[in-house]
Amino acid sequence: MDNAENLIALLVAAPLLGAVVLLLGGRRLDRTGHWVGTALAGASFVVAVVLFTEMLGRPGDDRTLYQHLFSWIPVGGFQADVAFQLDQLSMTFVLLITGVGSLIHLYSVGYMEHDERRRRFFGYLNLFLAAMLLLVLADNYLLLYVGWEGVGLASYLLIGFWQHKPSAATAAKKAFLVNRVGDMGLSLAIMVMFTTFGTFAFGPVLDSTGSASEGTLTALGLLLLLAACGKSAQVPLQSWLGDAMEGPTPVSALIHAATMVTAGVYLITRSGAIFDAAPAAQLAVVTVGAVTLLFGAIVGCAKDDIKKALAGSTMSQIGYMILAAGLGPVGYAFAIMHLVTHGFFKAGLFLGAGSVMHGMNDEVDMRRYGGLRRYMPITFVTFGLGYLAIIGFPGLSGFFSKDKIIEAAFAKGGTEGWILGGAALLGAAITAFYMTRVMLMTFFGEKRWQPDAKGELPHPHESPRTMTAPMIVLAFGSVFAGGLLSWHESFVKWLEPVTGFDHGHAPLGAAAITTATVAAMVLGVALAYLQYGRRPVPATPPRGSLLTRAARRDLLQDDLNHVVLVRGGEHLTRSLVYVDHSLVDGVVNGTAASFGGLSGRLRKLQNGYARTYAVTMFGGAAVLIAATLLMRAV
């Protein structure tokens, strides 16, 4: 083992140390704890850069680094190790998690300046980074599961950080419970892996897919997809994402840009060999991705809460990534490429939203914004660049990554390819519509400011440098990351040893698809401008169409969950209780009553009178004599 491999554990150890120190160090760290947490997150990023440099110096087929720490559970034939695997795929995530995570830590220094529990907040941020890094660095599914659950715990703590608000406490519990449903899929998948392959290490499992039946691999793929739906907020386990906006804005940027919601994309891409050998599971993945990218986009069109509009956008953009991952070697690299560019522009958009809230007395309703570009120029420019990137404006990051996913969807071929490509194009048009809506309602038009709960009128102003500096860095990524990654297919070649790559054969040429994508973007922008740019925005939302009203309620997802899960669970519970009382308890109690009654009757025969016993003996003897005579006669 060389020196570089010895550094892998430091990636996790640095933020984990920060979490331990900040959460256990007490109030003596209240004045400096935020800088401790930020410094340790930055230290993890520095280690990541050192390891990345080391990997670049190696041949393309020999860039994987391993570090074995200790045997965790050595029991007979069951062997579980704490060991790390750093290859091109995990390194991409490590750089994104530590880089964007460090910027969000720095932003939080200013955003959480007046919060009395700021030290604890940074401890939770560090814990989140450590868990996410463990998830992407594990060399086996069982250790990945530890990081997976750690991310769930940390997200619960961060979403519910302001637990004095009932809505925040409820949102945290909802996220935790919905994710538990998906986590069951991952835990069952690990059990199936061990039963089928005798191990849960990545290498042996993925190399042995040829020895398993297609039915087993399909079941395994569907279980992994269930897990991905929970963490990445995909249909049907997407209901927690919008409510998670109750957490502080840096949490939204961390969870919804570079970390938690990308875990499902990582899981599917890492398990690509399983899905490649199970076409039915692969079809389920692309279906979930296509449905979710449209679902999230439609929801984003109707939200007046700026953070919830961006949450719908996150759901939609992760849908693009899941769709690409379901396309197999044609789309794996593009799914991760869009994940990286999304990490820049979506984190920038969330931090920009937080900056707007900072200057507007924590107001989140875009109908009470308007004209802010004159008062918050840095926020306006950085948010605007993120907006152009996400809608796929030519030359910016989102243009390169989303265009490739649409092209890969058409390359699926046949009717399926046209359906998936059409859905992706429609999603691009809707994305341009709702993001232009956000931009116009927030930064353009007339001032629509209203007094807050204390009766104070907002006085919008630019945020401090600790907040604007990370926004500027992320804006550079929003502009240049896509072009750099797509230059001479450098990112595809970087990932190809891990994910493989297939160009596919699209029924339309790349130029035609690019033209259609840009046309869809222009159409979405034009429609939004006609509706929100040329007429005043009413402070009270109009009634709207049936679809608009449904989208405001997240397309009735909570209502559906209440009917199917809550009420369905109540009826199921009542039915089971009835069966338990009437059938199970009835049989047990009835049997006991029968034997009790029988014993009571038999007890009457034992009355202590000699004459009764004599009559009984005489009757028995008579019966025996009669039976004997009858048998002889026969």
Coordinates of N, CA, C and O in Angstrom, one line a residue, residues 150-302:
G150 N -26.3 6.7 7.8 CA -25.8 7.9 8.5 C -26.3 9.2 7.8 O -26.6 10.2 8.4
V151 N -26.4 9.2 6.5 CA -26.9 10.3 5.7 C -28.4 10.6 6.1 O -28.8 11.7 6.3
G152 N -29.1 9.5 6.3 CA -30.5 9.6 6.7 C -30.6 10.3 8.1 O -31.5 11.2 8.3
L153 N -29.8 9.8 9.0 CA -29.8 10.4 10.3 C -29.4 11.9 10.3 O -30.1 12.7 10.9
A154 N -28.3 12.2 9.6 CA -27.9 13.6 9.6 C -28.9 14.5 8.9 O -29.1 15.6 9.3
S155 N -29.5 14.0 7.8 CA -30.6 14.8 7.2 C -31.7 15.1 8.1 O -32.3 16.2 8.1
Y156 N -32.1 14.1 8.9 CA -33.2 14.3 9.9 C -32.8 15.4 10.9 O -33.6 16.2 11.2
L157 N -31.6 15.4 11.3 CA -31.1 16.4 12.3 C -31.1 17.8 11.7 O -31.4 18.8 12.3
L158 N -30.7 17.8 10.4 CA -30.5 19.1 9.8 C -31.9 19.7 9.3 O -32.2 20.9 9.5
I159 N -32.8 18.9 8.7 CA -34.1 19.3 8.3 C -34.9 19.8 9.5 O -35.6 20.8 9.5
G160 N -34.8 19.1 10.6 CA -35.5 19.5 11.8 C -34.7 20.4 12.8 O -35.0 20.4 14.0
F161 N -33.6 21.0 12.3 CA -32.7 21.8 13.2 C -33.5 22.9 13.9 O -33.3 23.1 15.1
W162 N -34.4 23.5 13.3 CA -35.3 24.5 14.0 C -36.5 23.8 14.5 O -37.7 24.0 14.1
Q163 N -36.3 22.8 15.4 CA -37.4 22.0 15.9 C -38.5 22.7 16.7 O -39.5 22.2 17.0
H164 N -38.2 24.0 17.1 CA -39.2 24.7 17.8 C -40.4 25.1 16.8 O -41.4 25.4 17.3
K165 N -40.1 24.9 15.5 CA -41.2 25.1 14.6 C -41.9 23.7 14.3 O -41.2 22.8 13.9
P166 N -43.2 23.6 14.6 CA -43.8 22.3 14.4 C -43.7 21.8 12.9 O -43.5 20.6 12.7
S167 N -43.7 22.7 12.0 CA -43.6 22.3 10.6 C -42.2 21.7 10.3 O -42.1 20.7 9.5
A168 N -41.1 22.2 10.9 CA -39.8 21.6 10.7 C -39.7 20.3 11.4 O -39.1 19.3 10.8
A169 N -40.2 20.1 12.6 CA -40.2 18.8 13.2 C -41.0 17.8 12.4 O -40.5 16.6 12.2
T170 N -42.1 18.2 11.9 CA -42.9 17.3 11.1 C -42.2 16.9 9.8 O -42.2 15.7 9.3
A171 N -41.6 17.9 9.1 CA -40.9 17.6 7.9 C -39.7 16.7 8.1 O -39.5 15.8 7.3
A172 N -39.0 16.8 9.2 CA -37.9 15.9 9.5 C -38.3 14.5 9.7 O -37.8 13.5 9.2
K173 N -39.4 14.4 10.5 CA -40.0 13.0 10.7 C -40.5 12.4 9.4 O -40.3 11.2 9.1
K174 N -41.1 13.2 8.5 CA -41.6 12.7 7.3 C -40.4 12.2 6.4 O -40.5 11.1 5.8
A175 N -39.4 13.0 6.3 CA -38.2 12.6 5.5 C -37.6 11.3 6.1 O -37.2 10.4 5.3
F176 N -37.5 11.2 7.4 CA -37.0 10.0 8.0 C -37.8 8.8 7.7 O -37.3 7.7 7.3
L177 N -39.1 8.9 7.8 CA -40.0 7.7 7.6 C -40.0 7.3 6.1 O -40.0 6.1 5.8
V178 N -40.2 8.3 5.2 CA -40.2 7.9 3.8 C -38.9 7.3 3.4 O -38.9 6.3 2.6
N179 N -37.8 7.8 3.9 CA -36.5 7.2 3.5 C -36.4 5.8 4.1 O -35.6 4.9 3.5
R180 N -37.0 5.5 5.2 CA -36.9 4.2 5.8 C -37.6 3.1 4.8 O -37.1 2.0 4.8
V181 N -38.6 3.6 4.1 CA -39.2 2.7 3.1 C -38.2 2.3 2.1 O -38.0 1.1 1.7
G182 N -37.5 3.3 1.5 CA -36.4 3.0 0.6 C -35.3 2.2 1.1 O -34.7 1.3 0.5
D183 N -35.0 2.5 2.4 CA -33.8 1.7 3.0 C -34.1 0.3 3.2 O -33.2 -0.6 3.2
M184 N -35.4 -0.1 3.3 CA -35.8 -1.5 3.3 C -35.3 -2.2 2.0 O -34.9 -3.4 2.1
G185 N -35.5 -1.5 0.9 CA -35.1 -2.1 -0.3 C -33.6 -2.4 -0.4 O -33.2 -3.4 -0.8
L186 N -32.7 -1.5 0.2 CA -31.3 -1.7 0.2 C -30.9 -2.8 1.1 O -30.1 -3.7 0.8
S187 N -31.6 -2.9 2.3 CA -31.2 -3.9 3.2 C -31.6 -5.3 2.7 O -30.8 -6.3 2.8
L188 N -32.8 -5.4 2.0 CA -33.2 -6.7 1.4 C -32.3 -7.0 0.2 O -31.9 -8.2 0.0
A189 N -31.8 -6.0 -0.5 CA -30.9 -6.3 -1.6 C -29.6 -6.9 -1.1 O -29.1 -7.8 -1.8
I190 N -29.1 -6.4 0.0 CA -27.8 -6.9 0.5 C -28.0 -8.3 0.9 O -27.1 -9.2 0.7
M191 N -29.2 -8.7 1.5 CA -29.4 -10.0 1.9 C -29.5 -11.0 0.7 O -28.9 -12.1 0.7
V192 N -30.1 -10.5 -0.4 CA -30.2 -11.3 -1.6 C -28.8 -11.5 -2.2 O -28.5 -12.6 -2.7
M193 N -28.0 -10.4 -2.2 CA -26.6 -10.5 -2.7 C -25.8 -11.6 -1.9 O -25.2 -12.5 -2.5
F194 N -25.9 -11.6 -0.6 CA -25.1 -12.5 0.2 C -25.7 -14.0 -0.1 O -24.9 -14.9 -0.1
T195 N -27.0 -14.1 -0.2 CA -27.5 -15.4 -0.4 C -27.2 -15.9 -1.8 O -26.9 -17.1 -2.0
T196 N -27.1 -15.1 -2.8 CA -26.8 -15.5 -4.2 C -25.4 -15.6 -4.5 O -24.9 -16.6 -5.1
F197 N -24.6 -14.6 -4.0 CA -23.1 -14.6 -4.4 C -22.2 -15.0 -3.2 O -21.0 -15.1 -3.5
G198 N -22.7 -15.0 -2.0 CA -21.9 -15.3 -0.9 C -21.0 -14.2 -0.4 O -20.1 -14.4 0.4
T199 N -21.3 -13.0 -0.9 CA -20.5 -11.8 -0.5 C -21.3 -10.6 -0.9 O -22.3 -10.7 -1.6
F200 N -20.9 -9.4 -0.3 CA -21.5 -8.2 -0.7 C -20.5 -7.1 -1.1 O -20.8 -5.9 -1.1
A201 N -19.3 -7.6 -1.4 CA -18.2 -6.7 -1.9 C -18.5 -6.3 -3.4 O -19.0 -7.2 -4.1
F202 N -18.2 -5.1 -3.8 CA -18.6 -4.7 -5.1 C -18.0 -5.6 -6.2 O -18.7 -6.0 -7.1
G203 N -16.7 -5.8 -6.1 CA -16.0 -6.6 -7.2 C -16.6 -8.0 -7.4 O -17.1 -8.3 -8.5
P204 N -16.7 -8.8 -6.4 CA -17.2 -10.2 -6.6 C -18.7 -10.2 -7.0 O -19.1 -11.0 -7.8
V205 N -19.5 -9.3 -6.4 CA -20.9 -9.3 -6.8 C -21.1 -8.9 -8.2 O -21.8 -9.5 -9.0
L206 N -20.5 -7.8 -8.7 CA -20.7 -7.3 -10.0 C -20.0 -8.1 -11.0 O -20.5 -8.2 -12.2
D207 N -19.0 -8.8 -10.7 CA -18.3 -9.7 -11.6 C -19.0 -11.1 -11.8 O -18.8 -11.8 -12.7
S208 N -19.9 -11.4 -10.8 CA -20.6 -12.7 -10.8 C -22.0 -12.6 -11.3 O -22.8 -13.6 -11.1
T209 N -22.5 -11.5 -11.9 CA -23.9 -11.4 -12.3 C -24.2 -12.5 -13.4 O -25.4 -12.9 -13.5
G210 N -23.2 -12.9 -14.1 CA -23.5 -13.9 -15.1 C -23.9 -15.3 -14.6 O -24.5 -16.1 -15.2
S211 N -23.6 -15.5 -13.3 CA -23.9 -16.8 -12.7 C -25.3 -16.8 -12.0 O -25.7 -17.8 -11.5
A212 N -26.0 -15.6 -12.0 CA -27.3 -15.5 -11.3 C -28.4 -15.5 -12.4 O -28.1 -15.1 -13.5
S213 N -29.5 -16.0 -12.0 CA -30.7 -16.0 -12.9 C -31.2 -14.6 -13.2 O -31.0 -13.7 -12.3
E214 N -31.8 -14.4 -14.3 CA -32.4 -13.1 -14.6 C -33.4 -12.7 -13.6 O -33.5 -11.5 -13.3
G215 N -34.2 -13.6 -13.1 CA -35.2 -13.3 -12.1 C -34.6 -12.7 -10.8 O -35.1 -11.8 -10.3
T216 N -33.5 -13.4 -10.4 CA -32.8 -12.9 -9.2 C -32.3 -11.5 -9.4 O -32.4 -10.6 -8.5
L217 N -31.6 -11.3 -10.6 CA -31.1 -10.0 -10.9 C -32.2 -8.9 -11.0 O -32.0 -7.7 -10.6
T218 N -33.3 -9.3 -11.6 CA -34.4 -8.3 -11.7 C -34.9 -7.9 -10.3 O -35.1 -6.7 -10.0
A219 N -35.1 -8.9 -9.4 CA -35.5 -8.6 -8.1 C -34.5 -7.7 -7.4 O -34.8 -6.8 -6.7
L220 N -33.2 -8.0 -7.6 CA -32.1 -7.2 -7.0 C -32.2 -5.8 -7.5 O -32.0 -4.8 -6.7
G221 N -32.3 -5.7 -8.8 CA -32.4 -4.3 -9.4 C -33.6 -3.5 -8.9 O -33.4 -2.3 -8.6
L222 N -34.7 -4.1 -8.7 CA -35.9 -3.4 -8.3 C -35.7 -3.0 -6.8 O -36.2 -1.9 -6.4
L223 N -35.1 -3.8 -6.0 CA -34.8 -3.5 -4.6 C -33.9 -2.3 -4.5 O -34.1 -1.3 -3.7
L224 N -32.8 -2.3 -5.4 CA -31.9 -1.2 -5.4 C -32.6 0.1 -5.9 O -32.3 1.2 -5.4
L225 N -33.5 0.0 -6.9 CA -34.2 1.1 -7.4 C -35.1 1.7 -6.3 O -35.3 2.9 -6.1
L226 N -35.8 0.8 -5.5 CA -36.6 1.3 -4.4 C -35.7 2.1 -3.4 O -36.2 3.2 -2.9
A227 N -34.5 1.7 -3.1 CA -33.6 2.4 -2.2 C -33.3 3.8 -2.9 O -33.3 4.8 -2.2
A228 N -33.0 3.8 -4.2 CA -32.6 5.0 -4.9 C -33.8 6.0 -4.9 O -33.6 7.2 -4.7
C229 N -35.0 5.5 -5.0 CA -36.2 6.4 -5.0 C -36.4 7.1 -3.7 O -36.7 8.3 -3.6
G230 N -36.1 6.4 -2.6 CA -36.2 7.0 -1.3 C -35.2 8.2 -1.1 O -35.5 9.3 -0.7
K231 N -33.9 7.9 -1.3 CA -32.8 8.9 -1.1 C -32.9 10.0 -2.1 O -32.6 11.2 -1.8
S232 N -33.2 9.7 -3.4 CA -33.2 10.7 -4.5 C -34.5 11.3 -4.8 O -34.7 12.0 -5.8
A233 N -35.5 11.0 -3.9 CA -36.8 11.7 -4.0 C -37.4 11.4 -5.4 O -37.9 12.4 -6.1
Q234 N -37.5 10.2 -5.8 CA -38.1 9.8 -7.1 C -39.5 9.2 -6.8 O -39.7 8.6 -5.8
V235 N -40.4 9.3 -7.8 CA -41.7 8.7 -7.7 C -41.5 7.2 -7.4 O -40.8 6.6 -8.1
P236 N -42.2 6.7 -6.4 CA -43.3 7.2 -5.6 C -42.9 7.7 -4.2 O -43.7 7.9 -3.4
L237 N -41.6 7.8 -4.0 CA -41.1 8.2 -2.6 C -40.5 9.6 -2.6 O -39.5 9.9 -2.0
Q238 N -41.2 10.5 -3.3 CA -40.7 11.9 -3.5 C -41.3 12.8 -2.5 O -41.0 14.0 -2.5
S239 N -42.3 12.4 -1.8 CA -43.2 13.4 -1.0 C -42.4 14.1 0.1 O -42.9 15.2 0.5
W240 N -41.3 13.7 0.5 CA -40.5 14.3 1.6 C -39.8 15.5 1.2 O -39.5 16.4 2.0
L241 N -39.5 15.6 -0.1 CA -38.5 16.6 -0.6 C -39.0 18.1 -0.4 O -38.2 18.9 0.1
G242 N -40.2 18.4 -0.8 CA -40.7 19.7 -0.7 C -40.8 20.2 0.8 O -40.4 21.3 1.1
D243 N -41.2 19.3 1.7 CA -41.3 19.6 3.1 C -40.0 19.8 3.7 O -39.9 20.5 4.7
A244 N -38.9 19.2 3.1 CA -37.6 19.4 3.7 C -37.1 20.8 3.6 O -36.0 21.1 4.2
M245 N -37.8 21.7 2.9 CA -37.4 23.1 2.8 C -37.5 23.8 4.1 O -37.1 24.9 4.2
E246 N -38.1 23.1 5.1 CA -38.3 23.8 6.4 C -36.9 23.9 7.1 O -36.8 24.7 8.0
G247 N -35.9 23.2 6.7 CA -34.6 23.3 7.2 C -33.9 24.6 6.8 O -34.4 25.3 5.9
P248 N -32.8 25.0 7.5 CA -32.1 26.2 7.0 C -31.7 26.1 5.6 O -31.4 25.0 5.1
T249 N -31.6 27.2 4.9 CA -31.3 27.2 3.4 C -29.9 26.5 3.1 O -29.9 25.7 2.1
P250 N -28.9 26.6 3.9 CA -27.7 25.8 3.6 C -27.9 24.3 3.6 O -27.3 23.6 2.8
V251 N -28.8 23.9 4.4 CA -29.2 22.4 4.4 C -29.8 22.1 3.0 O -29.5 21.0 2.5
S252 N -30.7 22.9 2.5 CA -31.3 22.7 1.3 C -30.3 22.6 0.2 O -30.3 21.7 -0.7
A253 N -29.3 23.5 0.2 CA -28.2 23.4 -0.8 C -27.4 22.2 -0.7 O -27.0 21.6 -1.7
L254 N -27.1 21.8 0.5 CA -26.3 20.6 0.7 C -27.0 19.3 0.4 O -26.4 18.4 -0.3
I255 N -28.2 19.2 0.8 CA -29.0 18.0 0.5 C -29.4 17.9 -0.9 O -29.4 16.8 -1.5
H256 N -29.9 19.0 -1.5 CA -30.5 19.0 -2.8 C -29.6 19.3 -4.0 O -30.1 19.4 -5.1
A257 N -28.3 19.5 -3.7 CA -27.4 19.8 -4.8 C -26.4 18.7 -5.0 O -26.3 18.1 -6.1
A258 N -25.5 18.5 -4.0 CA -24.3 17.7 -4.2 C -24.3 16.4 -3.4 O -23.4 15.6 -3.6
T259 N -25.2 16.2 -2.5 CA -25.0 15.1 -1.6 C -26.2 14.1 -1.6 O -26.3 13.3 -2.5
M260 N -27.1 14.3 -0.6 CA -28.0 13.2 -0.3 C -28.9 12.7 -1.5 O -29.0 11.5 -1.8
V261 N -29.4 13.7 -2.3 CA -30.3 13.3 -3.4 C -29.5 12.6 -4.6 O -30.1 12.0 -5.4
T262 N -28.2 12.8 -4.5 CA -27.4 12.1 -5.6 C -27.0 10.7 -5.2 O -26.5 10.0 -6.0
A263 N -27.3 10.3 -4.0 CA -26.9 8.9 -3.5 C -27.6 7.8 -4.4 O -27.0 6.8 -4.7
G264 N -28.8 8.0 -4.7 CA -29.5 7.0 -5.5 C -28.9 6.9 -6.9 O -28.8 5.8 -7.5
V265 N -28.5 8.0 -7.5 CA -27.8 8.0 -8.8 C -26.5 7.2 -8.7 O -26.2 6.4 -9.5
Y266 N -25.8 7.4 -7.6 CA -24.5 6.7 -7.4 C -24.8 5.2 -7.2 O -24.1 4.4 -7.8
L267 N -25.8 4.8 -6.5 CA -26.1 3.4 -6.2 C -26.4 2.7 -7.5 O -25.9 1.6 -7.8
I268 N -27.2 3.3 -8.4 CA -27.6 2.6 -9.6 C -26.4 2.6 -10.6 O -26.2 1.5 -11.2
T269 N -25.6 3.6 -10.6 CA -24.5 3.6 -11.5 C -23.4 2.6 -11.0 O -22.8 1.9 -11.8
R270 N -23.2 2.6 -9.7 CA -22.2 1.7 -9.2 C -22.7 0.2 -9.4 O -21.8 -0.7 -9.6
S271 N -24.0 0.0 -9.4 CA -24.5 -1.4 -9.6 C -24.9 -1.6 -11.0 O -25.7 -2.5 -11.3
G272 N -24.2 -0.9 -12.0 CA -24.6 -1.0 -13.4 C -24.6 -2.4 -13.9 O -25.5 -2.7 -14.7
A273 N -23.7 -3.3 -13.5 CA -23.6 -4.6 -14.1 C -24.9 -5.4 -13.7 O -25.3 -6.2 -14.5
I274 N -25.5 -5.1 -12.6 CA -26.8 -5.8 -12.2 C -27.9 -5.4 -13.1 O -28.6 -6.2 -13.7
F275 N -28.0 -4.1 -13.4 CA -29.1 -3.6 -14.2 C -28.9 -3.9 -15.7 O -29.8 -4.2 -16.4
D276 N -27.6 -3.9 -16.1 CA -27.3 -4.3 -17.5 C -27.8 -5.8 -17.8 O -28.2 -6.1 -18.9
A277 N -27.8 -6.6 -16.8 CA -28.2 -8.0 -17.0 C -29.6 -8.2 -16.6 O -30.1 -9.4 -16.7
A278 N -30.4 -7.2 -16.3 CA -31.8 -7.3 -15.9 C -32.6 -6.2 -16.7 O -32.9 -5.2 -16.1
P279 N -33.0 -6.5 -17.9 CA -33.7 -5.5 -18.7 C -35.0 -5.0 -18.1 O -35.3 -3.8 -18.3
A280 N -35.7 -5.8 -17.4 CA -36.9 -5.4 -16.8 C -36.7 -4.3 -15.7 O -37.4 -3.3 -15.6
A281 N -35.6 -4.6 -14.9 CA -35.2 -3.6 -13.9 C -34.8 -2.3 -14.5 O -35.1 -1.2 -14.0
Q282 N -34.0 -2.4 -15.6 CA -33.6 -1.2 -16.3 C -34.7 -0.4 -16.9 O -34.7 0.8 -16.8
L283 N -35.8 -1.1 -17.4 CA -37.0 -0.4 -17.9 C -37.7 0.3 -16.7 O -38.1 1.4 -16.9
A284 N -37.7 -0.3 -15.6 CA -38.3 0.4 -14.4 C -37.5 1.6 -14.0 O -38.1 2.6 -13.7
V285 N -36.2 1.6 -14.2 CA -35.4 2.8 -13.8 C -35.7 3.9 -14.8 O -35.9 5.1 -14.3
V286 N -35.7 3.7 -16.1 CA -36.0 4.8 -17.0 C -37.4 5.3 -16.9 O -37.6 6.5 -17.1
T287 N -38.3 4.4 -16.6 CA -39.7 4.8 -16.4 C -39.8 5.8 -15.2 O -40.5 6.8 -15.2
V288 N -39.2 5.4 -14.1 CA -39.2 6.2 -12.9 C -38.6 7.6 -13.2 O -39.1 8.6 -12.8
G289 N -37.4 7.6 -13.9 CA -36.7 8.8 -14.2 C -37.6 9.7 -15.1 O -37.7 10.9 -14.8
A290 N -38.2 9.2 -16.1 CA -39.0 10.0 -17.0 C -40.2 10.6 -16.3 O -40.6 11.7 -16.5
V291 N -40.9 9.7 -15.5 CA -42.1 10.2 -14.8 C -41.7 11.3 -13.8 O -42.4 12.3 -13.7
T292 N -40.6 11.1 -13.1 CA -40.2 12.1 -12.1 C -39.7 13.4 -12.6 O -40.0 14.4 -12.1
L293 N -39.0 13.4 -13.8 CA -38.6 14.6 -14.3 C -39.7 15.5 -14.8 O -39.7 16.7 -14.7
L294 N -40.8 14.9 -15.2 CA -42.0 15.7 -15.6 C -42.8 16.0 -14.3 O -43.3 17.2 -14.2
F295 N -42.9 15.1 -13.4 CA -43.6 15.4 -12.1 C -43.0 16.6 -11.4 O -43.7 17.5 -11.0
G296 N -41.7 16.5 -11.2 CA -41.0 17.6 -10.5 C -41.1 19.0 -11.2 O -41.3 20.0 -10.6
A297 N -41.0 18.9 -12.5 CA -41.1 20.1 -13.3 C -42.5 20.8 -13.2 O -42.6 22.0 -13.0
I298 N -43.5 20.0 -13.3 CA -44.9 20.5 -13.2 C -45.1 21.1 -11.8 O -45.7 22.2 -11.6
V299 N -44.7 20.4 -10.7 CA -44.8 20.9 -9.4 C -44.1 22.3 -9.2 O -44.6 23.2 -8.6
G300 N -42.9 22.4 -9.8 CA -42.1 23.6 -9.7 C -42.8 24.8 -10.4 O -42.5 25.9 -10.0
C301 N -43.7 24.5 -11.4 CA -44.3 25.6 -12.0 C -45.4 26.4 -11.2 O -45.7 27.5 -11.4
A302 N -45.9 25.7 -10.1 CA -47.0 26.3 -9.4 C -46.6 26.7 -8.0 O -47.4 27.2 -7.2

